[in-house]
């Protein structure tokens, strides 16, 4: 039986990647939703679909329940951010409608507290998954893959470096800018420690990409991982622009927020995004992800495991979109029995995740060092 999969924001930045990946699946009929039916219809003409796609108007700030009742989706993929300023109205509407729900949220509290809907989701027999994206799905999958090789995992240090010449949406920009210069907690020396967004500037040298700069970013992992991996003494996630001039420009603006000269950068997201586009000629379409795990190995010595993902040709956005793509396919085929509300943990293993990236211009590089 063909399942109706609604992508909210289906013609947008991440939604379009997910739609193109699911379009040819014979088990799926795509419903492309957004505030503009005209944009949805134009986007549908660019798709090669196994089943006829549909264009629908849906506004998450309006009556989502009525819209879902009219469309009758089996699965909803919510891609319209920023999630830092949203509540669970879309997820609740999906529970009431009796359809599964996936989102690409990167907001710390939004993802970490999705379990508050668990009882309601179980009562309706639906799966509600938040954070079906790089964080926490990919990051936890990497840790879980390497964890059996550690007697004690002490430190996790990881980050994402975005390509300058890639699709950058206003919602993602607003999400990042919402915490630039603002305080939040990371685990340092086994205790919560206050840090500031886009500060603690440091660089990492990537294979092929060379040196990239990073600053602190607030993500769901920082709330989820201390209890999931209780031996951790240090946990740091960071992100950065490909171009140093933009990275340090954001760093300076972060200081303006930290010192109170600017309350928040989020209201200025559209203008700052337009400025960033002016520098595209200086950049590339290559993005990167790195994760370093260190601690005591099984033999008693120091052990470090490292993993890099290098994405070229603008394929970087497929990495955060892949969990939603994989889960939508599984749900459409009835391959997931789990119901309830959960962050996107323990649903996709690292091997499955990386196998899904094959065919894209994305390389995986990994090694382990024993002291």
Coordinates of N, CA and C in Angstrom, one line a residue, residues 138-150 229 293 303 305 307 349-352 354 366 368:
X138 N 23.3 11.1 13.7 CA 24.6 10.7 13.2 C 25.7 10.7 14.3
X139 N 25.7 11.7 15.1 CA 26.7 11.8 16.2 C 26.6 10.7 17.2
X140 N 25.4 10.3 17.6 CA 25.3 9.2 18.5 C 25.6 7.9 17.8
X141 N 25.3 7.7 16.5 CA 25.7 6.5 15.8 C 27.2 6.3 15.7
X142 N 27.9 7.4 15.5 CA 29.4 7.3 15.5 C 29.9 6.9 16.9
X143 N 29.4 7.5 17.9 CA 29.9 7.2 19.3 C 29.6 5.7 19.6
X144 N 28.4 5.3 19.3 CA 28.0 3.9 19.6 C 28.8 2.9 18.8
X145 N 29.2 3.3 17.6 CA 30.0 2.4 16.8 C 31.4 2.2 17.4
X146 N 32.0 3.2 17.9 CA 33.3 3.1 18.5 C 33.4 2.8 20.0
X147 N 32.3 3.0 20.7 CA 32.2 2.8 22.1 C 32.7 1.4 22.6
X148 N 32.4 0.3 21.9 CA 32.9 -1.0 22.5 C 34.4 -1.1 22.5
X149 N 35.1 -0.3 21.8 CA 36.6 -0.4 21.8 C 37.2 0.4 22.9
X150 N 36.4 1.1 23.7 CA 36.8 1.9 24.9 C 36.5 1.2 26.2
X229 N 26.0 8.9 28.0 CA 27.4 8.4 28.2 C 28.0 9.0 29.5
X293 N 37.0 10.9 19.4 CA 36.7 10.3 20.7 C 38.0 9.8 21.4
X303 N 43.5 5.8 24.1 CA 42.9 5.5 22.7 C 42.2 6.7 22.2
X305 N 39.9 7.7 18.6 CA 39.2 7.3 17.3 C 38.8 8.6 16.6
X307 N 36.9 10.3 13.0 CA 36.1 10.1 11.8 C 35.9 11.5 11.1
X349 N 21.8 2.9 12.6 CA 23.2 2.6 12.9 C 24.2 3.3 12.0
X350 N 25.4 3.4 12.4 CA 26.4 4.1 11.5 C 26.6 3.4 10.2
X351 N 26.7 2.1 10.1 CA 26.9 1.5 8.8 C 25.7 1.8 7.9
X352 N 24.5 1.7 8.4 CA 23.3 2.0 7.6 C 23.3 3.5 7.1
X354 N 26.0 5.5 6.7 CA 27.1 5.8 5.7 C 26.8 5.1 4.4
X366 N 38.4 7.4 8.4 CA 38.4 7.0 9.9 C 39.7 6.4 10.2
X368 N 42.0 4.9 14.1 CA 42.1 4.8 15.6 C 43.6 4.8 15.9

